[in-house]
mmCIF file with all atom_site columns, C-alpha atoms in Angstrom:
data_model
loop_
_atom_site.group_PDB
_atom_site.id
_atom_site.type_symbol
_atom_site.label_atom_id
_atom_site.label_alt_id
_atom_site.label_comp_id
_atom_site.label_asym_id
_atom_site.label_entity_id
_atom_site.label_seq_id
_atom_site.pdbx_PDB_ins_code
_atom_site.Cartn_x
_atom_site.Cartn_y
_atom_site.Cartn_z
_atom_site.occupancy
_atom_site.B_iso_or_equiv
_atom_site.pdbx_formal_charge
_atom_site.auth_seq_id
_atom_site.auth_comp_id
_atom_site.auth_asym_id
_atom_site.auth_atom_id
_atom_site.pdbx_PDB_model_num
ATOM 1   C CA . GLN A 1 1   ? 14.827  9.613   8.984   1.00 0.00 ? 150  GLN A CA 1
ATOM 2   C CA . VAL A 1 2   ? 11.508  9.620   7.183   1.00 0.00 ? 151  VAL A CA 1
ATOM 3   C CA . LYS A 1 3   ? 8.445   10.012  9.387   1.00 0.00 ? 152  LYS A CA 1
ATOM 4   C CA . LEU A 1 4   ? 4.828   10.236  8.312   1.00 0.00 ? 153  LEU A CA 1
ATOM 5   C CA . LYS A 1 5   ? 1.962   11.107  10.623  1.00 0.00 ? 154  LYS A CA 1
ATOM 6   C CA . GLU A 1 6   ? -1.674  11.068  9.512   1.00 0.00 ? 155  GLU A CA 1
ATOM 7   C CA . SER A 1 7   ? -4.493  12.968  11.186  1.00 0.00 ? 156  SER A CA 1
ATOM 8   C CA . GLY A 1 8   ? -8.032  14.136  10.506  1.00 0.00 ? 157  GLY A CA 1
ATOM 9   C CA . GLY A 1 9   ? -9.930  10.865  10.642  1.00 0.00 ? 158  GLY A CA 1
ATOM 10  C CA . GLY A 1 10  ? -13.229 10.447  12.409  1.00 0.00 ? 159  GLY A CA 1
ATOM 11  C CA . VAL A 1 11  ? -16.848 9.350   12.167  1.00 0.00 ? 160  VAL A CA 1
ATOM 12  C CA . VAL A 1 12  ? -18.783 11.190  9.462   1.00 0.00 ? 161  VAL A CA 1
ATOM 13  C CA . GLN A 1 13  ? -22.187 10.738  7.862   1.00 0.00 ? 162  GLN A CA 1
ATOM 14  C CA . PRO A 1 14  ? -22.632 9.528   4.288   1.00 0.00 ? 163  PRO A CA 1
ATOM 15  C CA . GLY A 1 15  ? -22.514 12.309  1.750   1.00 0.00 ? 164  GLY A CA 1
ATOM 16  C CA . THR A 1 16  ? -20.338 14.590  3.846   1.00 0.00 ? 165  THR A CA 1
ATOM 17  C CA . SER A 1 17  ? -16.694 15.611  3.477   1.00 0.00 ? 166  SER A CA 1
ATOM 18  C CA . LEU A 1 18  ? -13.479 15.123  5.416   1.00 0.00 ? 167  LEU A CA 1
ATOM 19  C CA . ARG A 1 19  ? -9.894  16.228  4.907   1.00 0.00 ? 168  ARG A CA 1
ATOM 20  C CA . LEU A 1 20  ? -7.000  14.045  5.976   1.00 0.00 ? 169  LEU A CA 1
ATOM 21  C CA . SER A 1 21  ? -3.516  15.406  6.601   1.00 0.00 ? 170  SER A CA 1
ATOM 22  C CA . CYS A 1 22  ? -0.135  13.714  6.592   1.00 0.00 ? 171  CYS A CA 1
ATOM 23  C CA . ALA A 1 23  ? 2.741   15.566  8.243   1.00 0.00 ? 172  ALA A CA 1
ATOM 24  C CA . VAL A 1 24  ? 5.960   14.599  6.507   1.00 0.00 ? 173  VAL A CA 1
ATOM 25  C CA . SER A 1 25  ? 9.452   14.884  7.945   1.00 0.00 ? 174  SER A CA 1
ATOM 26  C CA . GLY A 1 26  ? 12.805  13.638  6.713   1.00 0.00 ? 175  GLY A CA 1
ATOM 27  C CA . LEU A 1 27  ? 12.061  14.336  3.065   1.00 0.00 ? 176  LEU A CA 1
ATOM 28  C CA . ARG A 1 28  ? 10.755  17.047  0.816   1.00 0.00 ? 177  ARG A CA 1
ATOM 29  C CA . MET A 1 29  ? 7.668   16.250  -1.242  1.00 0.00 ? 178  MET A CA 1
ATOM 30  C CA . THR A 1 30  ? 9.122   18.362  -4.028  1.00 0.00 ? 179  THR A CA 1
ATOM 31  C CA . ARG A 1 31  ? 11.605  15.488  -4.406  1.00 0.00 ? 180  ARG A CA 1
ATOM 32  C CA . SER A 1 32  ? 9.497   12.479  -3.423  1.00 0.00 ? 181  SER A CA 1
ATOM 33  C CA . SER A 1 33  ? 6.151   11.362  -4.772  1.00 0.00 ? 182  SER A CA 1
ATOM 34  C CA . MET A 1 34  ? 3.537   10.498  -2.176  1.00 0.00 ? 183  MET A CA 1
ATOM 35  C CA . GLN A 1 35  ? 0.405   8.401   -2.058  1.00 0.00 ? 184  GLN A CA 1
ATOM 36  C CA . TRP A 1 36  ? -2.607  7.435   0.012   1.00 0.00 ? 185  TRP A CA 1
ATOM 37  C CA . ILE A 1 37  ? -3.508  3.814   0.615   1.00 0.00 ? 186  ILE A CA 1
ATOM 38  C CA . ARG A 1 38  ? -6.498  2.637   2.635   1.00 0.00 ? 187  ARG A CA 1
ATOM 39  C CA . GLN A 1 39  ? -7.418  -0.607  4.298   1.00 0.00 ? 188  GLN A CA 1
ATOM 40  C CA . ALA A 1 40  ? -10.952 -1.547  5.252   1.00 0.00 ? 189  ALA A CA 1
ATOM 41  C CA . PRO A 1 41  ? -11.407 -3.687  8.392   1.00 0.00 ? 190  PRO A CA 1
ATOM 42  C CA . GLY A 1 42  ? -10.331 -7.263  7.702   1.00 0.00 ? 191  GLY A CA 1
ATOM 43  C CA . LYS A 1 43  ? -9.473  -6.497  4.068   1.00 0.00 ? 192  LYS A CA 1
ATOM 44  C CA . GLY A 1 44  ? -6.343  -5.994  2.027   1.00 0.00 ? 193  GLY A CA 1
ATOM 45  C CA . PRO A 1 45  ? -4.914  -2.577  1.287   1.00 0.00 ? 194  PRO A CA 1
ATOM 46  C CA . GLU A 1 46  ? -6.413  -0.528  -1.533  1.00 0.00 ? 195  GLU A CA 1
ATOM 47  C CA . TRP A 1 47  ? -4.415  2.083   -3.381  1.00 0.00 ? 196  TRP A CA 1
ATOM 48  C CA . VAL A 1 48  ? -6.271  5.429   -3.405  1.00 0.00 ? 197  VAL A CA 1
ATOM 49  C CA . ALA A 1 49  ? -4.246  8.227   -4.977  1.00 0.00 ? 198  ALA A CA 1
ATOM 50  C CA . LEU A 1 50  ? -0.739  9.344   -5.893  1.00 0.00 ? 199  LEU A CA 1
ATOM 51  C CA . MET A 1 51  ? 0.818   12.755  -6.388  1.00 0.00 ? 200  MET A CA 1
ATOM 52  C CA . TRP A 1 52  ? 3.989   13.069  -8.441  1.00 0.00 ? 201  TRP A CA 1
ATOM 53  C CA . TYR A 1 53  ? 6.838   15.032  -6.890  1.00 0.00 ? 202  TYR A CA 1
ATOM 54  C CA . ALA A 1 54  ? 7.276   17.354  -9.875  1.00 0.00 ? 203  ALA A CA 1
ATOM 55  C CA . GLY A 1 55  ? 4.607   19.035  -11.865 1.00 0.00 ? 204  GLY A CA 1
ATOM 56  C CA . GLY A 1 56  ? 1.774   18.010  -9.580  1.00 0.00 ? 205  GLY A CA 1
ATOM 57  C CA . ASN A 1 57  ? 0.488   15.122  -11.727 1.00 0.00 ? 206  ASN A CA 1
ATOM 58  C CA . ARG A 1 58  ? -2.069  13.071  -9.808  1.00 0.00 ? 207  ARG A CA 1
ATOM 59  C CA . TRP A 1 59  ? -3.644  9.671   -10.282 1.00 0.00 ? 208  TRP A CA 1
ATOM 60  C CA . TYR A 1 60  ? -6.687  8.143   -8.592  1.00 0.00 ? 209  TYR A CA 1
ATOM 61  C CA . ALA A 1 61  ? -8.307  4.776   -8.116  1.00 0.00 ? 210  ALA A CA 1
ATOM 62  C CA . ASP A 1 62  ? -11.554 4.366   -10.038 1.00 0.00 ? 211  ASP A CA 1
ATOM 63  C CA . SER A 1 63  ? -13.430 4.023   -6.738  1.00 0.00 ? 212  SER A CA 1
ATOM 64  C CA . VAL A 1 64  ? -12.547 7.555   -5.617  1.00 0.00 ? 213  VAL A CA 1
ATOM 65  C CA . ARG A 1 65  ? -11.953 9.484   -8.834  1.00 0.00 ? 214  ARG A CA 1
ATOM 66  C CA . GLY A 1 66  ? -14.152 12.579  -8.937  1.00 0.00 ? 215  GLY A CA 1
ATOM 67  C CA . ARG A 1 67  ? -14.760 12.472  -5.158  1.00 0.00 ? 216  ARG A CA 1
ATOM 68  C CA . PHE A 1 68  ? -11.261 12.594  -3.609  1.00 0.00 ? 217  PHE A CA 1
ATOM 69  C CA . ILE A 1 69  ? -8.480  15.098  -4.229  1.00 0.00 ? 218  ILE A CA 1
ATOM 70  C CA . ILE A 1 70  ? -4.830  14.613  -3.288  1.00 0.00 ? 219  ILE A CA 1
ATOM 71  C CA . SER A 1 71  ? -2.791  17.763  -2.738  1.00 0.00 ? 220  SER A CA 1
ATOM 72  C CA . ARG A 1 72  ? 0.138   19.059  -0.755  1.00 0.00 ? 221  ARG A CA 1
ATOM 73  C CA . ASP A 1 73  ? 1.514   22.164  0.958   1.00 0.00 ? 222  ASP A CA 1
ATOM 74  C CA . ASP A 1 74  ? 5.191   22.405  0.076   1.00 0.00 ? 223  ASP A CA 1
ATOM 75  C CA . ASP A 1 75  ? 5.931   25.078  2.687   1.00 0.00 ? 224  ASP A CA 1
ATOM 76  C CA . LYS A 1 76  ? 4.416   23.053  5.533   1.00 0.00 ? 225  LYS A CA 1
ATOM 77  C CA . ASN A 1 77  ? 5.460   19.691  4.036   1.00 0.00 ? 226  ASN A CA 1
ATOM 78  C CA . ILE A 1 78  ? 1.952   18.299  4.514   1.00 0.00 ? 227  ILE A CA 1
ATOM 79  C CA . LEU A 1 79  ? 0.109   15.916  2.209   1.00 0.00 ? 228  LEU A CA 1
ATOM 80  C CA . TYR A 1 80  ? -3.692  16.106  2.084   1.00 0.00 ? 229  TYR A CA 1
ATOM 81  C CA . LEU A 1 81  ? -6.574  13.964  0.981   1.00 0.00 ? 230  LEU A CA 1
ATOM 82  C CA . GLN A 1 82  ? -9.843  15.845  0.533   1.00 0.00 ? 231  GLN A CA 1
ATOM 83  C CA . MET A 1 83  ? -12.657 13.317  0.613   1.00 0.00 ? 232  MET A CA 1
ATOM 84  C CA . ASN A 1 84  ? -16.084 14.405  -0.634  1.00 0.00 ? 233  ASN A CA 1
ATOM 85  C CA . SER A 1 85  ? -19.395 12.587  -1.009  1.00 0.00 ? 234  SER A CA 1
ATOM 86  C CA . LEU A 1 86  ? -18.262 9.969   1.441   1.00 0.00 ? 235  LEU A CA 1
ATOM 87  C CA . ARG A 1 87  ? -19.860 6.531   1.264   1.00 0.00 ? 236  ARG A CA 1
ATOM 88  C CA . VAL A 1 88  ? -20.162 3.631   3.676   1.00 0.00 ? 237  VAL A CA 1
ATOM 89  C CA . ASP A 1 89  ? -17.560 1.694   1.690   1.00 0.00 ? 238  ASP A CA 1
ATOM 90  C CA . ASP A 1 90  ? -15.001 4.470   2.249   1.00 0.00 ? 239  ASP A CA 1
ATOM 91  C CA . THR A 1 91  ? -14.724 3.233   5.836   1.00 0.00 ? 240  THR A CA 1
ATOM 92  C CA . ALA A 1 92  ? -11.076 2.281   6.362   1.00 0.00 ? 241  ALA A CA 1
ATOM 93  C CA . THR A 1 93  ? -7.767  3.129   7.908   1.00 0.00 ? 242  THR A CA 1
ATOM 94  C CA . TYR A 1 94  ? -6.069  5.636   5.648   1.00 0.00 ? 243  TYR A CA 1
ATOM 95  C CA . TYR A 1 95  ? -2.295  5.567   5.337   1.00 0.00 ? 244  TYR A CA 1
ATOM 96  C CA . CYS A 1 96  ? -0.003  8.029   3.636   1.00 0.00 ? 245  CYS A CA 1
ATOM 97  C CA . ALA A 1 97  ? 3.108   6.501   2.145   1.00 0.00 ? 246  ALA A CA 1
ATOM 98  C CA . LYS A 1 98  ? 6.215   7.553   0.288   1.00 0.00 ? 247  LYS A CA 1
ATOM 99  C CA . VAL A 1 99  ? 6.459   6.327   -3.278  1.00 0.00 ? 248  VAL A CA 1
ATOM 100 C CA . TYR A 1 100 ? 9.544   4.384   -4.301  1.00 0.00 ? 249  TYR A CA 1
ATOM 101 C CA . GLY A 1 101 ? 10.545  3.230   -7.747  1.00 0.00 ? 250  GLY A CA 1
ATOM 102 C CA . SER A 1 102 ? 8.806   2.864   -11.069 1.00 0.00 ? 251  SER A CA 1
ATOM 103 C CA . GLY A 1 103 ? 6.404   0.348   -9.581  1.00 0.00 ? 252  GLY A CA 1
ATOM 104 C CA . TRP A 1 104 ? 4.897   2.922   -7.229  1.00 0.00 ? 253  TRP A CA 1
ATOM 105 C CA . TYR A 1 105 ? 5.944   0.948   -4.171  1.00 0.00 ? 254  TYR A CA 1
ATOM 106 C CA . ALA A 1 106 ? 5.270   2.215   -0.660  1.00 0.00 ? 255  ALA A CA 1
ATOM 107 C CA . ASP A 1 107 ? 8.540   2.091   1.248   1.00 0.00 ? 256  ASP A CA 1
ATOM 108 C CA . PHE A 1 108 ? 7.643   4.320   4.190   1.00 0.00 ? 257  PHE A CA 1
ATOM 109 C CA . TRP A 1 109 ? 4.201   4.340   5.820   1.00 0.00 ? 258  TRP A CA 1
ATOM 110 C CA . GLY A 1 110 ? 2.500   6.346   8.518   1.00 0.00 ? 259  GLY A CA 1
ATOM 111 C CA . GLU A 1 111 ? 0.513   4.748   11.338  1.00 0.00 ? 260  GLU A CA 1
ATOM 112 C CA . GLY A 1 112 ? -2.800  5.517   9.673   1.00 0.00 ? 261  GLY A CA 1
ATOM 113 C CA . THR A 1 113 ? -5.943  7.416   10.602  1.00 0.00 ? 262  THR A CA 1
ATOM 114 C CA . GLN A 1 114 ? -9.363  5.790   10.893  1.00 0.00 ? 263  GLN A CA 1
ATOM 115 C CA . VAL A 1 115 ? -12.317 7.018   8.852   1.00 0.00 ? 264  VAL A CA 1
ATOM 116 C CA . THR A 1 116 ? -15.759 5.606   9.602   1.00 0.00 ? 265  THR A CA 1
ATOM 117 C CA . VAL A 1 117 ? -18.846 6.284   7.511   1.00 0.00 ? 266  VAL A CA 1
ATOM 118 C CA . PRO A 1 118 ? -21.736 4.496   9.255   1.00 0.00 ? 267  PRO A CA 1
ATOM 119 C CA . SER A 1 119 ? -24.721 3.127   7.386   1.00 0.00 ? 268  SER A CA 1
ATOM 120 C CA . GLN B 2 1   ? -9.988  -3.858  -11.604 1.00 0.00 ? 1137 GLN B CA 1
ATOM 121 C CA . SER B 2 2   ? -10.269 -6.792  -9.215  1.00 0.00 ? 1138 SER B CA 1
ATOM 122 C CA . ALA B 2 3   ? -7.880  -7.557  -6.393  1.00 0.00 ? 1139 ALA B CA 1
ATOM 123 C CA . LEU B 2 4   ? -5.111  -10.033 -7.095  1.00 0.00 ? 1140 LEU B CA 1
ATOM 124 C CA . THR B 2 5   ? -5.859  -13.605 -6.017  1.00 0.00 ? 1141 THR B CA 1
ATOM 125 C CA . GLN B 2 6   ? -3.964  -15.180 -3.153  1.00 0.00 ? 1142 GLN B CA 1
ATOM 126 C CA . PRO B 2 7   ? -4.605  -18.247 -0.989  1.00 0.00 ? 1143 PRO B CA 1
ATOM 127 C CA . ARG B 2 8   ? -6.337  -17.252 2.221   1.00 0.00 ? 1144 ARG B CA 1
ATOM 128 C CA . SER B 2 9   ? -3.869  -19.059 4.427   1.00 0.00 ? 1145 SER B CA 1
ATOM 129 C CA . VAL B 2 10  ? -0.681  -21.081 4.490   1.00 0.00 ? 1146 VAL B CA 1
ATOM 130 C CA . SER B 2 11  ? 1.121   -22.633 7.408   1.00 0.00 ? 1147 SER B CA 1
ATOM 131 C CA . GLY B 2 12  ? 4.396   -24.284 8.239   1.00 0.00 ? 1148 GLY B CA 1
ATOM 132 C CA . SER B 2 13  ? 6.597   -25.355 11.105  1.00 0.00 ? 1149 SER B CA 1
ATOM 133 C CA . PRO B 2 14  ? 9.658   -23.389 12.163  1.00 0.00 ? 1150 PRO B CA 1
ATOM 134 C CA . GLY B 2 15  ? 12.498  -23.966 9.742   1.00 0.00 ? 1151 GLY B CA 1
ATOM 135 C CA . GLN B 2 16  ? 10.241  -25.050 6.888   1.00 0.00 ? 1152 GLN B CA 1
ATOM 136 C CA . SER B 2 17  ? 9.545   -23.140 3.682   1.00 0.00 ? 1153 SER B CA 1
ATOM 137 C CA . VAL B 2 18  ? 6.203   -21.791 2.526   1.00 0.00 ? 1154 VAL B CA 1
ATOM 138 C CA . THR B 2 19  ? 5.251   -20.300 -0.817  1.00 0.00 ? 1155 THR B CA 1
ATOM 139 C CA . ILE B 2 20  ? 2.420   -17.873 -1.457  1.00 0.00 ? 1156 ILE B CA 1
ATOM 140 C CA . SER B 2 21  ? 1.030   -17.440 -4.949  1.00 0.00 ? 1157 SER B CA 1
ATOM 141 C CA . CYS B 2 22  ? -0.456  -14.270 -6.406  1.00 0.00 ? 1158 CYS B CA 1
ATOM 142 C CA . THR B 2 23  ? -2.491  -14.448 -9.584  1.00 0.00 ? 1159 THR B CA 1
ATOM 143 C CA . GLY B 2 24  ? -3.347  -11.433 -11.673 1.00 0.00 ? 1160 GLY B CA 1
ATOM 144 C CA . THR B 2 25  ? -3.959  -10.757 -15.336 1.00 0.00 ? 1161 THR B CA 1
ATOM 145 C CA . ASN B 2 26  ? -2.022  -9.673  -18.394 1.00 0.00 ? 1162 ASN B CA 1
ATOM 146 C CA . SER B 2 27  ? -2.969  -6.097  -17.482 1.00 0.00 ? 1163 SER B CA 1
ATOM 147 C CA . ASP B 2 28  ? -1.116  -6.089  -14.173 1.00 0.00 ? 1164 ASP B CA 1
ATOM 148 C CA . VAL B 2 29  ? 1.158   -8.922  -12.974 1.00 0.00 ? 1165 VAL B CA 1
ATOM 149 C CA . GLY B 2 30  ? 1.718   -10.226 -16.483 1.00 0.00 ? 1166 GLY B CA 1
ATOM 150 C CA . ALA B 2 31  ? 2.294   -6.808  -18.003 1.00 0.00 ? 1167 ALA B CA 1
ATOM 151 C CA . TYR B 2 32  ? 4.943   -5.368  -15.710 1.00 0.00 ? 1168 TYR B CA 1
ATOM 152 C CA . ASN B 2 33  ? 7.896   -6.554  -13.641 1.00 0.00 ? 1169 ASN B CA 1
ATOM 153 C CA . TYR B 2 34  ? 6.659   -4.294  -10.873 1.00 0.00 ? 1170 TYR B CA 1
ATOM 154 C CA . VAL B 2 35  ? 5.428   -6.845  -8.373  1.00 0.00 ? 1171 VAL B CA 1
ATOM 155 C CA . SER B 2 36  ? 5.925   -6.267  -4.674  1.00 0.00 ? 1172 SER B CA 1
ATOM 156 C CA . TRP B 2 37  ? 5.093   -8.008  -1.428  1.00 0.00 ? 1173 TRP B CA 1
ATOM 157 C CA . TYR B 2 38  ? 4.149   -6.528  1.930   1.00 0.00 ? 1174 TYR B CA 1
ATOM 158 C CA . GLN B 2 39  ? 4.184   -8.074  5.384   1.00 0.00 ? 1175 GLN B CA 1
ATOM 159 C CA . GLN B 2 40  ? 1.686   -6.862  7.975   1.00 0.00 ? 1176 GLN B CA 1
ATOM 160 C CA . HIS B 2 41  ? 1.527   -7.629  11.666  1.00 0.00 ? 1177 HIS B CA 1
ATOM 161 C CA . PRO B 2 42  ? -1.680  -6.961  13.638  1.00 0.00 ? 1178 PRO B CA 1
ATOM 162 C CA . GLY B 2 43  ? -2.317  -3.276  14.261  1.00 0.00 ? 1179 GLY B CA 1
ATOM 163 C CA . LYS B 2 44  ? 0.669   -2.202  12.197  1.00 0.00 ? 1180 LYS B CA 1
ATOM 164 C CA . ALA B 2 45  ? 1.113   -0.659  8.779   1.00 0.00 ? 1181 ALA B CA 1
ATOM 165 C CA . PRO B 2 46  ? 2.241   -2.964  5.980   1.00 0.00 ? 1182 PRO B CA 1
ATOM 166 C CA . LYS B 2 47  ? 5.995   -3.286  5.422   1.00 0.00 ? 1183 LYS B CA 1
ATOM 167 C CA . LEU B 2 48  ? 7.604   -3.612  1.997   1.00 0.00 ? 1184 LEU B CA 1
ATOM 168 C CA . ILE B 2 49  ? 9.655   -6.831  1.818   1.00 0.00 ? 1185 ILE B CA 1
ATOM 169 C CA . ILE B 2 50  ? 9.988   -7.479  -1.934  1.00 0.00 ? 1186 ILE B CA 1
ATOM 170 C CA . PHE B 2 51  ? 9.908   -5.094  -4.913  1.00 0.00 ? 1187 PHE B CA 1
ATOM 171 C CA . ASP B 2 52  ? 10.642  -5.393  -8.630  1.00 0.00 ? 1188 ASP B CA 1
ATOM 172 C CA . VAL B 2 53  ? 9.515   -9.054  -8.401  1.00 0.00 ? 1189 VAL B CA 1
ATOM 173 C CA . ASN B 2 54  ? 12.590  -10.311 -6.540  1.00 0.00 ? 1190 ASN B CA 1
ATOM 174 C CA . LYS B 2 55  ? 14.528  -7.473  -4.888  1.00 0.00 ? 1191 LYS B CA 1
ATOM 175 C CA . ARG B 2 56  ? 14.725  -6.980  -1.133  1.00 0.00 ? 1192 ARG B CA 1
ATOM 176 C CA . PRO B 2 57  ? 14.875  -3.603  0.612   1.00 0.00 ? 1193 PRO B CA 1
ATOM 177 C CA . SER B 2 58  ? 17.771  -3.077  2.948   1.00 0.00 ? 1194 SER B CA 1
ATOM 178 C CA . GLY B 2 59  ? 17.287  -4.970  6.190   1.00 0.00 ? 1195 GLY B CA 1
ATOM 179 C CA . VAL B 2 60  ? 14.937  -7.644  4.849   1.00 0.00 ? 1196 VAL B CA 1
ATOM 180 C CA . PRO B 2 61  ? 16.415  -11.130 5.384   1.00 0.00 ? 1197 PRO B CA 1
ATOM 181 C CA . ASP B 2 62  ? 17.319  -13.209 2.336   1.00 0.00 ? 1198 ASP B CA 1
ATOM 182 C CA . ARG B 2 63  ? 14.915  -15.849 3.642   1.00 0.00 ? 1199 ARG B CA 1
ATOM 183 C CA . PHE B 2 64  ? 12.314  -13.884 1.678   1.00 0.00 ? 1200 PHE B CA 1
ATOM 184 C CA . SER B 2 65  ? 12.431  -14.326 -2.087  1.00 0.00 ? 1201 SER B CA 1
ATOM 185 C CA . GLY B 2 66  ? 10.144  -13.517 -4.972  1.00 0.00 ? 1202 GLY B CA 1
ATOM 186 C CA . SER B 2 67  ? 9.565   -14.736 -8.492  1.00 0.00 ? 1203 SER B CA 1
ATOM 187 C CA . LYS B 2 68  ? 7.123   -14.386 -11.358 1.00 0.00 ? 1204 LYS B CA 1
ATOM 188 C CA . SER B 2 69  ? 5.911   -16.426 -14.292 1.00 0.00 ? 1205 SER B CA 1
ATOM 189 C CA . ALA B 2 70  ? 3.345   -15.010 -16.689 1.00 0.00 ? 1206 ALA B CA 1
ATOM 190 C CA . ASN B 2 71  ? 0.388   -13.742 -14.643 1.00 0.00 ? 1207 ASN B CA 1
ATOM 191 C CA . THR B 2 72  ? 1.418   -15.373 -11.374 1.00 0.00 ? 1208 THR B CA 1
ATOM 192 C CA . ALA B 2 73  ? 3.924   -14.115 -8.825  1.00 0.00 ? 1209 ALA B CA 1
ATOM 193 C CA . SER B 2 74  ? 5.175   -16.010 -5.806  1.00 0.00 ? 1210 SER B CA 1
ATOM 194 C CA . LEU B 2 75  ? 6.718   -15.245 -2.438  1.00 0.00 ? 1211 LEU B CA 1
ATOM 195 C CA . THR B 2 76  ? 8.782   -17.910 -0.697  1.00 0.00 ? 1212 THR B CA 1
ATOM 196 C CA . ILE B 2 77  ? 9.709   -17.714 2.954   1.00 0.00 ? 1213 ILE B CA 1
ATOM 197 C CA . SER B 2 78  ? 12.536  -20.100 3.792   1.00 0.00 ? 1214 SER B CA 1
ATOM 198 C CA . GLY B 2 79  ? 13.569  -21.104 7.274   1.00 0.00 ? 1215 GLY B CA 1
ATOM 199 C CA . LEU B 2 80  ? 10.231  -20.032 8.728   1.00 0.00 ? 1216 LEU B CA 1
ATOM 200 C CA . GLN B 2 81  ? 10.508  -18.161 12.033  1.00 0.00 ? 1217 GLN B CA 1
ATOM 201 C CA . PRO B 2 82  ? 7.834   -17.299 14.611  1.00 0.00 ? 1218 PRO B CA 1
ATOM 202 C CA . ASP B 2 83  ? 8.059   -13.590 13.768  1.00 0.00 ? 1219 ASP B CA 1
ATOM 203 C CA . ASP B 2 84  ? 7.120   -14.388 10.158  1.00 0.00 ? 1220 ASP B CA 1
ATOM 204 C CA . GLU B 2 85  ? 3.563   -15.020 11.288  1.00 0.00 ? 1221 GLU B CA 1
ATOM 205 C CA . GLY B 2 86  ? 1.239   -12.381 9.878   1.00 0.00 ? 1222 GLY B CA 1
ATOM 206 C CA . ASP B 2 87  ? -0.555  -11.260 6.744   1.00 0.00 ? 1223 ASP B CA 1
ATOM 207 C CA . TYR B 2 88  ? 1.178   -11.020 3.385   1.00 0.00 ? 1224 TYR B CA 1
ATOM 208 C CA . TYR B 2 89  ? -0.090  -8.993  0.448   1.00 0.00 ? 1225 TYR B CA 1
ATOM 209 C CA . CYS B 2 90  ? 1.122   -9.039  -3.114  1.00 0.00 ? 1226 CYS B CA 1
ATOM 210 C CA . CYS B 2 91  ? 0.895   -5.893  -5.160  1.00 0.00 ? 1227 CYS B CA 1
ATOM 211 C CA . SER B 2 92  ? 1.291   -5.002  -8.811  1.00 0.00 ? 1228 SER B CA 1
ATOM 212 C CA . TYR B 2 93  ? 1.608   -1.835  -10.805 1.00 0.00 ? 1229 TYR B CA 1
ATOM 213 C CA . ALA B 2 94  ? -1.259  -1.775  -13.302 1.00 0.00 ? 1230 ALA B CA 1
ATOM 214 C CA . GLY B 2 95  ? -0.569  1.218   -15.481 1.00 0.00 ? 1231 GLY B CA 1
ATOM 215 C CA . SER B 2 96  ? -1.273  4.483   -13.605 1.00 0.00 ? 1232 SER B CA 1
ATOM 216 C CA . SER B 2 97  ? -2.755  2.498   -10.724 1.00 0.00 ? 1233 SER B CA 1
ATOM 217 C CA . VAL B 2 98  ? -1.792  -0.148  -8.219  1.00 0.00 ? 1234 VAL B CA 1
ATOM 218 C CA . LEU B 2 99  ? -3.554  -3.386  -7.307  1.00 0.00 ? 1235 LEU B CA 1
ATOM 219 C CA . PHE B 2 100 ? -3.167  -5.279  -4.059  1.00 0.00 ? 1236 PHE B CA 1
ATOM 220 C CA . GLY B 2 101 ? -3.925  -8.910  -3.368  1.00 0.00 ? 1237 GLY B CA 1
ATOM 221 C CA . ILE B 2 102 ? -6.589  -10.144 -0.977  1.00 0.00 ? 1238 ILE B CA 1
ATOM 222 C CA . GLY B 2 103 ? -3.934  -11.288 1.478   1.00 0.00 ? 1239 GLY B CA 1
ATOM 223 C CA . THR B 2 104 ? -2.570  -14.539 2.858   1.00 0.00 ? 1240 THR B CA 1
ATOM 224 C CA . ARG B 2 105 ? -2.373  -15.343 6.549   1.00 0.00 ? 1241 ARG B CA 1
ATOM 225 C CA . VAL B 2 106 ? 0.878   -17.144 7.359   1.00 0.00 ? 1242 VAL B CA 1
ATOM 226 C CA . THR B 2 107 ? 0.725   -19.279 10.484  1.00 0.00 ? 1243 THR B CA 1
ATOM 227 C CA . VAL B 2 108 ? 3.818   -20.700 12.109  1.00 0.00 ? 1244 VAL B CA 1
ATOM 228 C CA . LEU B 2 109 ? 2.792   -23.949 13.738  1.00 0.00 ? 1245 LEU B CA 1
#
C-alpha cells in the first residue's frame, strides 16, 4: 500500500528558504518516479518538479527552475523539495505524488503541506 | 505556458449527464494523447479518474469517460450522483512538463 506523507511547511518570509520532505512507504523511489505538485488557495494544481526513478534526471516548471531543487534519499525513502528565494506567489499547499505512465500522471498523492510566504 | 481552459462551473440533476471541456494548444493537448482528469473534494488531494485521454484507473466507475479532438479534451459524467459534486481538473503532458486546467466546479442540483 503506497503512502506519502509531506512535512516541513510553514510561514516564511520572502527571499528565504524552506525544505519540504515526503516520507514514502509501499514503494521504492529507485523504481518509481516522483513529483511535487502545488495548489495555491482557490486555484488549480500546478506541476512543480519531477525526479526520474533511474539516473536522477529532474525536470522543473519554469516558475521554479533555478530556485527549487528536487532530490531524494534512497536509504530513508524520502523525497525532498528545497525551495530557495521564496516569493509571495509560492504560497500553496505542496503535494508529493507518485508518477504513473508516460503522461506523468499522479496516481498516489500525499495529504499536502502548507507553505505561506506573506507579502 | 498558460493553464488549460475549462468552464468555471457546470451543474446537473441526479441521473443526468454533464460534460466538461478542456481547451489547450497544439503544444500540449493537441500534441499528445496524455490527457488526464482529476476529481477533488474540499480539503482533499486530487484523485486521478481518467488517464491516457479515456482510460480509467481501477476502482473508478465507468460513469466517467474521456475523449479528445484536436486541442480540446472532454470529460463526461453520466448518471450524475451526489458524491460527484466537487472540482474537476484536466491535465496534459506538455513535453517535459505538465499543465493543469483552471478547474470546473460540478454541482449536483
